[in-house]
Amino acid sequence: MLVFKRVNDLREWLKLQRKANMTIGYVPTMGALHDGHLQLINASVKQCQITICTIFVNPTQFNDKKDFQKYPVTIERDIEKLVASGTDALFLPPVEEVYPDGLNSSEFFELGTLENKLEGAFRPGHFQGVCQVVSRFLSIIEPDIIFMGQKDYQQCLVIKKLVRLKNYPVKVEICPTLRESDGLAMSSRNVRLNEVERLDSVYMSRMLNMLKSEITPGNLSALEEKGKNYLLSHGFMSVDYVSFCNAEDLEPVTIWDGHQPLVILTAATIGNVRLIDNMPLS
Ligand code: AMP
């Protein structure tokens, strides 16, 4: 596997790949790789001739400085995993290669109502930061397919919107959420859970399954409250949201007609780790 740290070196190599008509798959990550990430790599390796992964803990998408500083970094192990999974190239840039003009972007991404709800409401500026970095990487790499995880449901919709806004000629492929055997959605932040918190964290996916099995057409507010209270009585300190939303645009759904495609989204804190998860209801 080739490791690039400079944009120009990566661009030179990519030029050669494109000349040879290689299809390019791209997997953006912030590192501390787990099987959820590797699933995206596997999907790319299967569908594309070249797979490129970026590892970059993007400062502009963290509204909480402490969260940024505590973000786990395991580069050597990540590289071993990427080599074993058949990744062709890793782009591991320093901040100044990604943001040569500094961290303050002059570009505003018109994300509409997606911007300020759910994660956007609790992490102001987060999706602008996500768009800033993904936009930069898409224009450097120019992949045929970008692979994203459903674990970050709202982020997937944001990236689809970004691709439409900027007319990037890239297909956005969404891979399902990979879970631990007890149901906890895999996440780089899970390593920050202590033993007790790790045991209690399972109640997040249990809550989603419970709501899924109990939903009936009509008013969903009581079920959302039930989900929140369930988390609070099972080790979670605070719940940012448990929300039934339209699966396509994430508009909140209070009264369900029994047909509209829904997704339940949640974010809650256990110990000092904020976890998110979601469950689409077909
Ligand atoms: P991150 O490193 O957390 O920014 O994630 C990089 C990519 O991996 C994003 O597209 C995530 O949605 C995806 N991802 C993270 N965790 C999972 C998971 N448990 N299952 C599937 N995809 C995931």
PDB file of C-alpha atoms and ligand atoms in Angstrom:
ATOM      1  CA  MET A   1       0.000   0.000   0.000  1.00  0.00           C
ATOM      2  CA  LEU A   2       1.258   3.458  -0.893  1.00  0.00           C
ATOM      3  CA  VAL A   3       1.091   6.140   1.777  1.00  0.00           C
ATOM      4  CA  PHE A   4       0.829   9.766   0.640  1.00  0.00           C
ATOM      5  CA  LYS A   5       1.136  12.816   2.836  1.00  0.00           C
ATOM      6  CA  ARG A   6       1.234  15.510   0.160  1.00  0.00           C
ATOM      7  CA  VAL A   7      -1.596  16.478  -2.181  1.00  0.00           C
ATOM      8  CA  ASN A   8       0.708  16.892  -5.177  1.00  0.00           C
ATOM      9  CA  ASP A   9       2.248  13.423  -4.805  1.00  0.00           C
ATOM     10  CA  LEU A  10      -1.196  11.866  -4.518  1.00  0.00           C
ATOM     11  CA  ARG A  11      -2.431  13.798  -7.566  1.00  0.00           C
ATOM     12  CA  GLU A  12       0.523  12.625  -9.666  1.00  0.00           C
ATOM     13  CA  TRP A  13      -0.178   8.998  -8.794  1.00  0.00           C
ATOM     14  CA  LEU A  14      -3.913   9.366  -9.354  1.00  0.00           C
ATOM     15  CA  LYS A  15      -3.258  10.857 -12.802  1.00  0.00           C
ATOM     16  CA  LEU A  16      -1.446   7.669 -13.781  1.00  0.00           C
ATOM     17  CA  GLN A  17      -4.300   5.521 -12.463  1.00  0.00           C
ATOM     18  CA  ARG A  18      -6.852   7.488 -14.425  1.00  0.00           C
ATOM     19  CA  LYS A  19      -4.741   7.286 -17.573  1.00  0.00           C
ATOM     20  CA  ALA A  20      -4.825   3.515 -17.144  1.00  0.00           C
ATOM     21  CA  ASN A  21      -8.640   3.753 -16.917  1.00  0.00           C
ATOM     22  CA  MET A  22      -8.756   2.484 -13.353  1.00  0.00           C
ATOM     23  CA  THR A  23     -12.019   2.988 -11.450  1.00  0.00           C
ATOM     24  CA  ILE A  24     -11.345   4.682  -8.130  1.00  0.00           C
ATOM     25  CA  GLY A  25     -13.182   3.932  -4.887  1.00  0.00           C
ATOM     26  CA  TYR A  26     -12.777   6.304  -1.956  1.00  0.00           C
ATOM     27  CA  VAL A  27     -13.336   5.688   1.767  1.00  0.00           C
ATOM     28  CA  PRO A  28     -13.035   8.767   4.016  1.00  0.00           C
ATOM     29  CA  THR A  29     -12.258   8.071   7.680  1.00  0.00           C
ATOM     30  CA  MET A  30     -10.896   9.692  10.815  1.00  0.00           C
ATOM     31  CA  GLY A  31      -8.880   6.564  11.656  1.00  0.00           C
ATOM     32  CA  ALA A  32      -8.996   4.313  14.747  1.00  0.00           C
ATOM     33  CA  LEU A  33     -10.270   1.823  12.211  1.00  0.00           C
ATOM     34  CA  HIS A  34     -12.680  -0.970  13.106  1.00  0.00           C
ATOM     35  CA  ASP A  35     -14.637  -3.540  11.124  1.00  0.00           C
ATOM     36  CA  GLY A  36     -17.289  -0.928  10.233  1.00  0.00           C
ATOM     37  CA  HIS A  37     -14.632   1.006   8.317  1.00  0.00           C
ATOM     38  CA  LEU A  38     -13.177  -2.176   6.816  1.00  0.00           C
ATOM     39  CA  GLN A  39     -16.595  -3.115   5.480  1.00  0.00           C
ATOM     40  CA  LEU A  40     -16.490   0.103   3.421  1.00  0.00           C
ATOM     41  CA  ILE A  41     -12.974  -0.754   2.224  1.00  0.00           C
ATOM     42  CA  ASN A  42     -14.143  -4.264   1.261  1.00  0.00           C
ATOM     43  CA  ALA A  43     -17.068  -2.848  -0.698  1.00  0.00           C
ATOM     44  CA  SER A  44     -14.693  -0.549  -2.564  1.00  0.00           C
ATOM     45  CA  VAL A  45     -12.133  -3.293  -3.246  1.00  0.00           C
ATOM     46  CA  LYS A  46     -14.934  -5.426  -4.711  1.00  0.00           C
ATOM     47  CA  GLN A  47     -16.375  -2.716  -6.946  1.00  0.00           C
ATOM     48  CA  CYS A  48     -13.378  -0.592  -7.920  1.00  0.00           C
ATOM     49  CA  GLN A  49      -9.947  -1.313  -9.339  1.00  0.00           C
ATOM     50  CA  ILE A  50      -8.253   1.170  -7.004  1.00  0.00           C
ATOM     51  CA  THR A  51      -9.224   1.806  -3.398  1.00  0.00           C
ATOM     52  CA  ILE A  52      -8.016   4.882  -1.600  1.00  0.00           C
ATOM     53  CA  CYS A  53      -8.629   5.649   2.057  1.00  0.00           C
ATOM     54  CA  THR A  54      -8.059   8.938   3.851  1.00  0.00           C
ATOM     55  CA  ILE A  55      -7.321   9.164   7.556  1.00  0.00           C
ATOM     56  CA  PHE A  56      -7.759  12.707   8.764  1.00  0.00           C
ATOM     57  CA  VAL A  57      -9.186  13.860  12.073  1.00  0.00           C
ATOM     58  CA  ASN A  58     -10.822  16.957  10.687  1.00  0.00           C
ATOM     59  CA  PRO A  59     -10.610  19.848  13.178  1.00  0.00           C
ATOM     60  CA  THR A  60     -13.344  21.884  11.464  1.00  0.00           C
ATOM     61  CA  GLN A  61     -16.089  19.334  12.154  1.00  0.00           C
ATOM     62  CA  PHE A  62     -15.532  19.268  15.928  1.00  0.00           C
ATOM     63  CA  ASN A  63     -17.518  21.879  17.814  1.00  0.00           C
ATOM     64  CA  ASP A  64     -16.214  20.382  21.081  1.00  0.00           C
ATOM     65  CA  LYS A  65     -12.448  20.904  21.435  1.00  0.00           C
ATOM     66  CA  LYS A  66     -12.142  18.170  24.067  1.00  0.00           C
ATOM     67  CA  ASP A  67     -13.799  15.643  21.768  1.00  0.00           C
ATOM     68  CA  PHE A  68     -11.241  16.565  19.093  1.00  0.00           C
ATOM     69  CA  GLN A  69      -8.303  16.272  21.501  1.00  0.00           C
ATOM     70  CA  LYS A  70      -9.538  12.930  22.873  1.00  0.00           C
ATOM     71  CA  TYR A  71     -10.246  11.431  19.456  1.00  0.00           C
ATOM     72  CA  PRO A  72      -8.397   8.066  19.384  1.00  0.00           C
ATOM     73  CA  VAL A  73      -5.362   7.830  17.088  1.00  0.00           C
ATOM     74  CA  THR A  74      -4.005   4.362  16.192  1.00  0.00           C
ATOM     75  CA  ILE A  75      -2.149   4.961  12.921  1.00  0.00           C
ATOM     76  CA  GLU A  76       0.171   1.952  12.986  1.00  0.00           C
ATOM     77  CA  ARG A  77      -2.641  -0.493  13.623  1.00  0.00           C
ATOM     78  CA  ASP A  78      -4.780   1.284  11.030  1.00  0.00           C
ATOM     79  CA  ILE A  79      -2.066   0.865   8.405  1.00  0.00           C
ATOM     80  CA  GLU A  80      -1.805  -2.876   9.157  1.00  0.00           C
ATOM     81  CA  LYS A  81      -5.580  -3.231   8.754  1.00  0.00           C
ATOM     82  CA  LEU A  82      -5.617  -1.290   5.503  1.00  0.00           C
ATOM     83  CA  VAL A  83      -2.773  -3.363   4.045  1.00  0.00           C
ATOM     84  CA  ALA A  84      -4.560  -6.591   5.014  1.00  0.00           C
ATOM     85  CA  SER A  85      -7.809  -5.381   3.454  1.00  0.00           C
ATOM     86  CA  GLY A  86      -6.282  -4.667   0.050  1.00  0.00           C
ATOM     87  CA  THR A  87      -6.330  -0.855   0.146  1.00  0.00           C
ATOM     88  CA  ASP A  88      -4.100   0.513  -2.627  1.00  0.00           C
ATOM     89  CA  ALA A  89      -3.342   3.935  -1.198  1.00  0.00           C
ATOM     90  CA  LEU A  90      -3.676   5.795   2.068  1.00  0.00           C
ATOM     91  CA  PHE A  91      -3.768   9.576   2.126  1.00  0.00           C
ATOM     92  CA  LEU A  92      -2.600  10.754   5.541  1.00  0.00           C
ATOM     93  CA  PRO A  93      -2.204  14.501   5.183  1.00  0.00           C
ATOM     94  CA  PRO A  94      -1.105  17.047   7.767  1.00  0.00           C
ATOM     95  CA  VAL A  95      -3.668  19.806   8.439  1.00  0.00           C
ATOM     96  CA  GLU A  96      -1.878  22.372   6.225  1.00  0.00           C
ATOM     97  CA  GLU A  97      -2.184  20.122   3.164  1.00  0.00           C
ATOM     98  CA  VAL A  98      -5.951  19.930   3.609  1.00  0.00           C
ATOM     99  CA  TYR A  99      -6.380  23.584   4.599  1.00  0.00           C
ATOM    100  CA  PRO A 100      -3.565  25.540   2.912  1.00  0.00           C
ATOM    101  CA  ASP A 101      -5.463  28.808   3.513  1.00  0.00           C
ATOM    102  CA  GLY A 102      -6.226  28.108   7.169  1.00  0.00           C
ATOM    103  CA  LEU A 103      -9.167  26.487   8.904  1.00  0.00           C
ATOM    104  CA  ASN A 104     -11.706  29.244   8.315  1.00  0.00           C
ATOM    105  CA  SER A 105     -13.538  28.406   5.149  1.00  0.00           C
ATOM    106  CA  SER A 106     -14.969  31.177   3.065  1.00  0.00           C
ATOM    107  CA  GLU A 107     -17.307  28.697   1.403  1.00  0.00           C
ATOM    108  CA  PHE A 108     -20.775  28.104   2.834  1.00  0.00           C
ATOM    109  CA  PHE A 109     -22.560  24.906   1.845  1.00  0.00           C
ATOM    110  CA  GLU A 110     -26.296  25.427   1.384  1.00  0.00           C
ATOM    111  CA  LEU A 111     -27.557  22.320   3.174  1.00  0.00           C
ATOM    112  CA  GLY A 112     -31.057  23.634   3.851  1.00  0.00           C
ATOM    113  CA  THR A 113     -33.005  22.070   6.695  1.00  0.00           C
ATOM    114  CA  LEU A 114     -30.514  19.187   7.025  1.00  0.00           C
ATOM    115  CA  GLU A 115     -27.990  21.560   8.542  1.00  0.00           C
ATOM    116  CA  ASN A 116     -29.581  22.495  11.854  1.00  0.00           C
ATOM    117  CA  LYS A 117     -31.579  19.505  12.991  1.00  0.00           C
ATOM    118  CA  LEU A 118     -30.565  16.432  15.028  1.00  0.00           C
ATOM    119  CA  GLU A 119     -26.717  16.288  14.926  1.00  0.00           C
ATOM    120  CA  GLY A 120     -26.661  19.784  13.439  1.00  0.00           C
ATOM    121  CA  ALA A 121     -28.625  21.168  16.387  1.00  0.00           C
ATOM    122  CA  PHE A 122     -26.323  19.631  18.974  1.00  0.00           C
ATOM    123  CA  ARG A 123     -23.091  20.149  17.037  1.00  0.00           C
ATOM    124  CA  PRO A 124     -23.380  23.610  15.448  1.00  0.00           C
ATOM    125  CA  GLY A 125     -21.145  23.941  12.404  1.00  0.00           C
ATOM    126  CA  HIS A 126     -20.461  20.206  12.298  1.00  0.00           C
ATOM    127  CA  PHE A 127     -21.884  19.561   8.833  1.00  0.00           C
ATOM    128  CA  GLN A 128     -20.228  22.653   7.347  1.00  0.00           C
ATOM    129  CA  GLY A 129     -16.928  21.164   8.572  1.00  0.00           C
ATOM    130  CA  VAL A 130     -17.815  17.753   7.141  1.00  0.00           C
ATOM    131  CA  CYS A 131     -18.632  19.341   3.763  1.00  0.00           C
ATOM    132  CA  GLN A 132     -15.463  21.421   3.860  1.00  0.00           C
ATOM    133  CA  VAL A 133     -13.237  18.364   4.256  1.00  0.00           C
ATOM    134  CA  VAL A 134     -15.154  15.952   2.012  1.00  0.00           C
ATOM    135  CA  SER A 135     -15.398  18.579  -0.702  1.00  0.00           C
ATOM    136  CA  ARG A 136     -11.611  19.103  -0.550  1.00  0.00           C
ATOM    137  CA  PHE A 137     -10.929  15.359  -0.712  1.00  0.00           C
ATOM    138  CA  LEU A 138     -13.430  14.784  -3.531  1.00  0.00           C
ATOM    139  CA  SER A 139     -11.806  17.468  -5.636  1.00  0.00           C
ATOM    140  CA  ILE A 140      -8.333  16.037  -5.007  1.00  0.00           C
ATOM    141  CA  ILE A 141      -9.205  12.363  -5.484  1.00  0.00           C
ATOM    142  CA  GLU A 142     -12.049  12.602  -8.033  1.00  0.00           C
ATOM    143  CA  PRO A 143     -13.259   9.078  -7.212  1.00  0.00           C
ATOM    144  CA  ASP A 144     -15.903   7.166  -9.138  1.00  0.00           C
ATOM    145  CA  ILE A 145     -17.578   5.996  -5.917  1.00  0.00           C
ATOM    146  CA  ILE A 146     -17.426   7.319  -2.348  1.00  0.00           C
ATOM    147  CA  PHE A 147     -18.328   4.727   0.315  1.00  0.00           C
ATOM    148  CA  MET A 148     -20.113   5.938   3.460  1.00  0.00           C
ATOM    149  CA  GLY A 149     -21.633   4.173   6.486  1.00  0.00           C
ATOM    150  CA  GLN A 150     -25.328   4.276   7.388  1.00  0.00           C
ATOM    151  CA  LYS A 151     -24.177   4.554  11.023  1.00  0.00           C
ATOM    152  CA  ASP A 152     -23.906   8.293  10.278  1.00  0.00           C
ATOM    153  CA  TYR A 153     -27.314   8.514   8.624  1.00  0.00           C
ATOM    154  CA  GLN A 154     -27.612  12.300   8.536  1.00  0.00           C
ATOM    155  CA  GLN A 155     -24.034  12.612   7.269  1.00  0.00           C
ATOM    156  CA  CYS A 156     -24.919  10.329   4.322  1.00  0.00           C
ATOM    157  CA  LEU A 157     -27.765  12.689   3.342  1.00  0.00           C
ATOM    158  CA  VAL A 158     -25.466  15.694   3.782  1.00  0.00           C
ATOM    159  CA  ILE A 159     -22.847  14.170   1.473  1.00  0.00           C
ATOM    160  CA  LYS A 160     -25.489  13.314  -1.132  1.00  0.00           C
ATOM    161  CA  LYS A 161     -26.613  16.942  -0.965  1.00  0.00           C
ATOM    162  CA  LEU A 162     -23.010  18.172  -1.252  1.00  0.00           C
ATOM    163  CA  VAL A 163     -22.487  16.011  -4.336  1.00  0.00           C
ATOM    164  CA  ARG A 164     -25.609  17.515  -5.930  1.00  0.00           C
ATOM    165  CA  LEU A 165     -24.664  21.079  -4.941  1.00  0.00           C
ATOM    166  CA  LYS A 166     -21.165  20.820  -6.400  1.00  0.00           C
ATOM    167  CA  ASN A 167     -22.037  18.509  -9.283  1.00  0.00           C
ATOM    168  CA  TYR A 168     -19.307  16.059  -8.342  1.00  0.00           C
ATOM    169  CA  PRO A 169     -19.352  13.149 -10.801  1.00  0.00           C
ATOM    170  CA  VAL A 170     -19.281  10.564  -8.009  1.00  0.00           C
ATOM    171  CA  LYS A 171     -21.686   7.868  -6.882  1.00  0.00           C
ATOM    172  CA  VAL A 172     -22.447   7.801  -3.144  1.00  0.00           C
ATOM    173  CA  GLU A 173     -22.684   4.232  -1.904  1.00  0.00           C
ATOM    174  CA  ILE A 174     -24.117   3.627   1.563  1.00  0.00           C
ATOM    175  CA  CYS A 175     -23.090   0.498   3.499  1.00  0.00           C
ATOM    176  CA  PRO A 176     -25.120  -0.878   6.438  1.00  0.00           C
ATOM    177  CA  THR A 177     -24.183  -0.239  10.069  1.00  0.00           C
ATOM    178  CA  LEU A 178     -21.846  -2.895  11.422  1.00  0.00           C
ATOM    179  CA  ARG A 179     -22.523  -3.873  15.037  1.00  0.00           C
ATOM    180  CA  GLU A 180     -20.756  -5.690  17.852  1.00  0.00           C
ATOM    181  CA  SER A 181     -22.298  -9.074  18.679  1.00  0.00           C
ATOM    182  CA  ASP A 182     -24.415  -7.488  21.441  1.00  0.00           C
ATOM    183  CA  GLY A 183     -25.813  -4.869  19.049  1.00  0.00           C
ATOM    184  CA  LEU A 184     -23.681  -1.812  19.855  1.00  0.00           C
ATOM    185  CA  ALA A 185     -22.919   0.061  16.632  1.00  0.00           C
ATOM    186  CA  MET A 186     -19.175  -0.030  16.016  1.00  0.00           C
ATOM    187  CA  SER A 187     -17.533   3.347  16.526  1.00  0.00           C
ATOM    188  CA  SER A 188     -14.013   4.648  17.077  1.00  0.00           C
ATOM    189  CA  ARG A 189     -15.306   6.333  20.228  1.00  0.00           C
ATOM    190  CA  ASN A 190     -16.339   2.998  21.804  1.00  0.00           C
ATOM    191  CA  VAL A 191     -12.758   2.458  23.046  1.00  0.00           C
ATOM    192  CA  ARG A 192     -13.353   5.370  25.422  1.00  0.00           C
ATOM    193  CA  LEU A 193     -16.124   3.483  27.268  1.00  0.00           C
ATOM    194  CA  ASN A 194     -15.117   1.874  30.564  1.00  0.00           C
ATOM    195  CA  GLU A 195     -16.258  -1.655  31.374  1.00  0.00           C
ATOM    196  CA  VAL A 196     -19.568  -0.667  32.977  1.00  0.00           C
ATOM    197  CA  GLU A 197     -20.342   1.937  30.316  1.00  0.00           C
ATOM    198  CA  ARG A 198     -19.574  -0.595  27.608  1.00  0.00           C
ATOM    199  CA  LEU A 199     -22.128  -2.995  29.139  1.00  0.00           C
ATOM    200  CA  ASP A 200     -24.775  -0.252  29.399  1.00  0.00           C
ATOM    201  CA  SER A 201     -24.078   1.071  25.896  1.00  0.00           C
ATOM    202  CA  VAL A 202     -25.910  -1.945  24.482  1.00  0.00           C
ATOM    203  CA  TYR A 203     -29.197  -0.358  25.612  1.00  0.00           C
ATOM    204  CA  MET A 204     -29.006   2.135  22.776  1.00  0.00           C
ATOM    205  CA  SER A 205     -29.549  -0.488  20.063  1.00  0.00           C
ATOM    206  CA  ARG A 206     -32.000  -2.344  22.338  1.00  0.00           C
ATOM    207  CA  MET A 207     -34.024   0.847  22.637  1.00  0.00           C
ATOM    208  CA  LEU A 208     -34.110   1.248  18.850  1.00  0.00           C
ATOM    209  CA  ASN A 209     -35.261  -2.365  18.445  1.00  0.00           C
ATOM    210  CA  MET A 210     -37.884  -1.875  21.125  1.00  0.00           C
ATOM    211  CA  LEU A 211     -39.315   1.218  19.407  1.00  0.00           C
ATOM    212  CA  LYS A 212     -39.240  -0.581  16.076  1.00  0.00           C
ATOM    213  CA  SER A 213     -41.233  -3.483  17.461  1.00  0.00           C
ATOM    214  CA  GLU A 214     -43.751  -1.247  19.260  1.00  0.00           C
ATOM    215  CA  ILE A 215     -44.480   1.342  16.591  1.00  0.00           C
ATOM    216  CA  THR A 216     -48.068   1.591  15.312  1.00  0.00           C
ATOM    217  CA  PRO A 217     -49.633   4.249  13.051  1.00  0.00           C
ATOM    218  CA  GLY A 218     -50.683   7.425  14.863  1.00  0.00           C
ATOM    219  CA  ASN A 219     -48.923   9.788  17.270  1.00  0.00           C
ATOM    220  CA  LEU A 220     -45.280   8.793  17.921  1.00  0.00           C
ATOM    221  CA  SER A 221     -44.465  11.308  20.690  1.00  0.00           C
ATOM    222  CA  ALA A 222     -45.135   8.900  23.562  1.00  0.00           C
ATOM    223  CA  LEU A 223     -42.875   6.292  21.976  1.00  0.00           C
ATOM    224  CA  GLU A 224     -40.053   8.850  21.615  1.00  0.00           C
ATOM    225  CA  GLU A 225     -40.451   9.712  25.318  1.00  0.00           C
ATOM    226  CA  LYS A 226     -40.379   6.025  26.167  1.00  0.00           C
ATOM    227  CA  GLY A 227     -37.108   5.656  24.247  1.00  0.00           C
ATOM    228  CA  LYS A 228     -35.516   8.611  26.078  1.00  0.00           C
ATOM    229  CA  ASN A 229     -36.613   7.342  29.486  1.00  0.00           C
ATOM    230  CA  TYR A 230     -35.362   3.858  28.659  1.00  0.00           C
ATOM    231  CA  LEU A 231     -31.872   5.214  27.969  1.00  0.00           C
ATOM    232  CA  LEU A 232     -31.894   7.402  31.095  1.00  0.00           C
ATOM    233  CA  SER A 233     -32.872   4.445  33.254  1.00  0.00           C
ATOM    234  CA  HIS A 234     -30.165   2.237  31.708  1.00  0.00           C
ATOM    235  CA  GLY A 235     -26.953   4.121  32.422  1.00  0.00           C
ATOM    236  CA  PHE A 236     -27.132   7.027  29.944  1.00  0.00           C
ATOM    237  CA  MET A 237     -26.502  10.439  31.593  1.00  0.00           C
ATOM    238  CA  SER A 238     -28.280  12.561  29.017  1.00  0.00           C
ATOM    239  CA  VAL A 239     -30.232  12.078  25.825  1.00  0.00           C
ATOM    240  CA  ASP A 240     -29.911  14.652  23.045  1.00  0.00           C
ATOM    241  CA  TYR A 241     -32.686  13.131  20.966  1.00  0.00           C
ATOM    242  CA  VAL A 242     -34.733  10.071  20.132  1.00  0.00           C
ATOM    243  CA  SER A 243     -36.549  11.059  16.988  1.00  0.00           C
ATOM    244  CA  PHE A 244     -38.749   9.459  14.353  1.00  0.00           C
ATOM    245  CA  CYS A 245     -38.000  11.096  11.014  1.00  0.00           C
ATOM    246  CA  ASN A 246     -38.834  10.762   7.364  1.00  0.00           C
ATOM    247  CA  ALA A 247     -36.137   8.434   5.996  1.00  0.00           C
ATOM    248  CA  GLU A 248     -35.474  10.624   2.953  1.00  0.00           C
ATOM    249  CA  ASP A 249     -35.232  14.174   4.306  1.00  0.00           C
ATOM    250  CA  LEU A 250     -35.158  13.673   8.099  1.00  0.00           C
ATOM    251  CA  GLU A 251     -38.196  15.887   8.645  1.00  0.00           C
ATOM    252  CA  PRO A 252     -39.653  14.920  12.045  1.00  0.00           C
ATOM    253  CA  VAL A 253     -42.712  12.668  11.871  1.00  0.00           C
ATOM    254  CA  THR A 254     -45.122  13.073  14.797  1.00  0.00           C
ATOM    255  CA  ILE A 255     -48.170  11.418  13.273  1.00  0.00           C
ATOM    256  CA  TRP A 256     -47.299   8.322  11.259  1.00  0.00           C
ATOM    257  CA  ASP A 257     -49.622   7.053   8.532  1.00  0.00           C
ATOM    258  CA  GLY A 258     -48.183   3.540   8.724  1.00  0.00           C
ATOM    259  CA  HIS A 259     -46.638   3.764   5.225  1.00  0.00           C
ATOM    260  CA  GLN A 260     -44.200   6.651   5.159  1.00  0.00           C
ATOM    261  CA  PRO A 261     -40.586   5.325   5.287  1.00  0.00           C
ATOM    262  CA  LEU A 262     -39.136   6.201   8.693  1.00  0.00           C
ATOM    263  CA  VAL A 263     -35.828   6.159  10.487  1.00  0.00           C
ATOM    264  CA  ILE A 264     -35.381   6.425  14.254  1.00  0.00           C
ATOM    265  CA  LEU A 265     -32.311   8.437  15.172  1.00  0.00           C
ATOM    266  CA  THR A 266     -30.735   8.852  18.565  1.00  0.00           C
ATOM    267  CA  ALA A 267     -27.796  10.515  20.297  1.00  0.00           C
ATOM    268  CA  ALA A 268     -27.030  10.146  23.981  1.00  0.00           C
ATOM    269  CA  THR A 269     -24.118  10.370  26.374  1.00  0.00           C
ATOM    270  CA  ILE A 270     -22.781   7.620  28.566  1.00  0.00           C
ATOM    271  CA  GLY A 271     -19.881   8.448  30.893  1.00  0.00           C
ATOM    272  CA  ASN A 272     -18.289  11.204  28.849  1.00  0.00           C
ATOM    273  CA  VAL A 273     -18.797   9.520  25.495  1.00  0.00           C
ATOM    274  CA  ARG A 274     -21.498  10.698  23.130  1.00  0.00           C
ATOM    275  CA  LEU A 275     -22.903   7.854  21.021  1.00  0.00           C
ATOM    276  CA  ILE A 276     -25.193   8.007  18.006  1.00  0.00           C
ATOM    277  CA  ASP A 277     -27.203   5.285  16.307  1.00  0.00           C
ATOM    278  CA  ASN A 278     -30.204   4.897  14.041  1.00  0.00           C
ATOM    279  CA  MET A 279     -32.574   2.304  12.677  1.00  0.00           C
ATOM    280  CA  PRO A 280     -34.471   2.574   9.406  1.00  0.00           C
ATOM    281  CA  LEU A 281     -37.996   1.104   9.494  1.00  0.00           C
ATOM    282  CA  SER A 282     -39.084  -0.333   6.207  1.00  0.00           C
TER     283      SER A 282
HETATM  284  P1  AMP B   1     -15.404   7.975  10.903  1.00  0.00           P
HETATM  285  O1  AMP B   1     -13.996   7.477  10.904  1.00  0.00           O
HETATM  286  O2  AMP B   1     -16.128   7.761  12.195  1.00  0.00           O
HETATM  287  O3  AMP B   1     -15.514   9.384  10.373  1.00  0.00           O
HETATM  288  O4  AMP B   1     -16.182   7.064   9.857  1.00  0.00           O
HETATM  289  C1  AMP B   1     -15.737   6.929   8.539  1.00  0.00           C
HETATM  290  C2  AMP B   1     -16.812   6.218   7.756  1.00  0.00           C
HETATM  291  O5  AMP B   1     -17.057   4.932   8.335  1.00  0.00           O
HETATM  292  C3  AMP B   1     -18.152   6.965   7.758  1.00  0.00           C
HETATM  293  O6  AMP B   1     -18.752   6.869   6.474  1.00  0.00           O
HETATM  294  C4  AMP B   1     -18.929   6.208   8.790  1.00  0.00           C
HETATM  295  O7  AMP B   1     -20.331   6.284   8.608  1.00  0.00           O
HETATM  296  C5  AMP B   1     -18.435   4.787   8.571  1.00  0.00           C
HETATM  297  N1  AMP B   1     -18.679   3.980   9.763  1.00  0.00           N
HETATM  298  C6  AMP B   1     -18.301   4.242  11.024  1.00  0.00           C
HETATM  299  N2  AMP B   1     -18.767   3.292  11.869  1.00  0.00           N
HETATM  300  C7  AMP B   1     -19.488   2.418  11.105  1.00  0.00           C
HETATM  301  C8  AMP B   1     -20.224   1.241  11.383  1.00  0.00           C
HETATM  302  N3  AMP B   1     -20.347   0.755  12.615  1.00  0.00           N
HETATM  303  N4  AMP B   1     -20.814   0.591  10.345  1.00  0.00           N
HETATM  304  C9  AMP B   1     -20.712   1.081   9.088  1.00  0.00           C
HETATM  305  N5  AMP B   1     -20.026   2.184   8.761  1.00  0.00           N
HETATM  306  C10 AMP B   1     -19.419   2.852   9.752  1.00  0.00           C
END
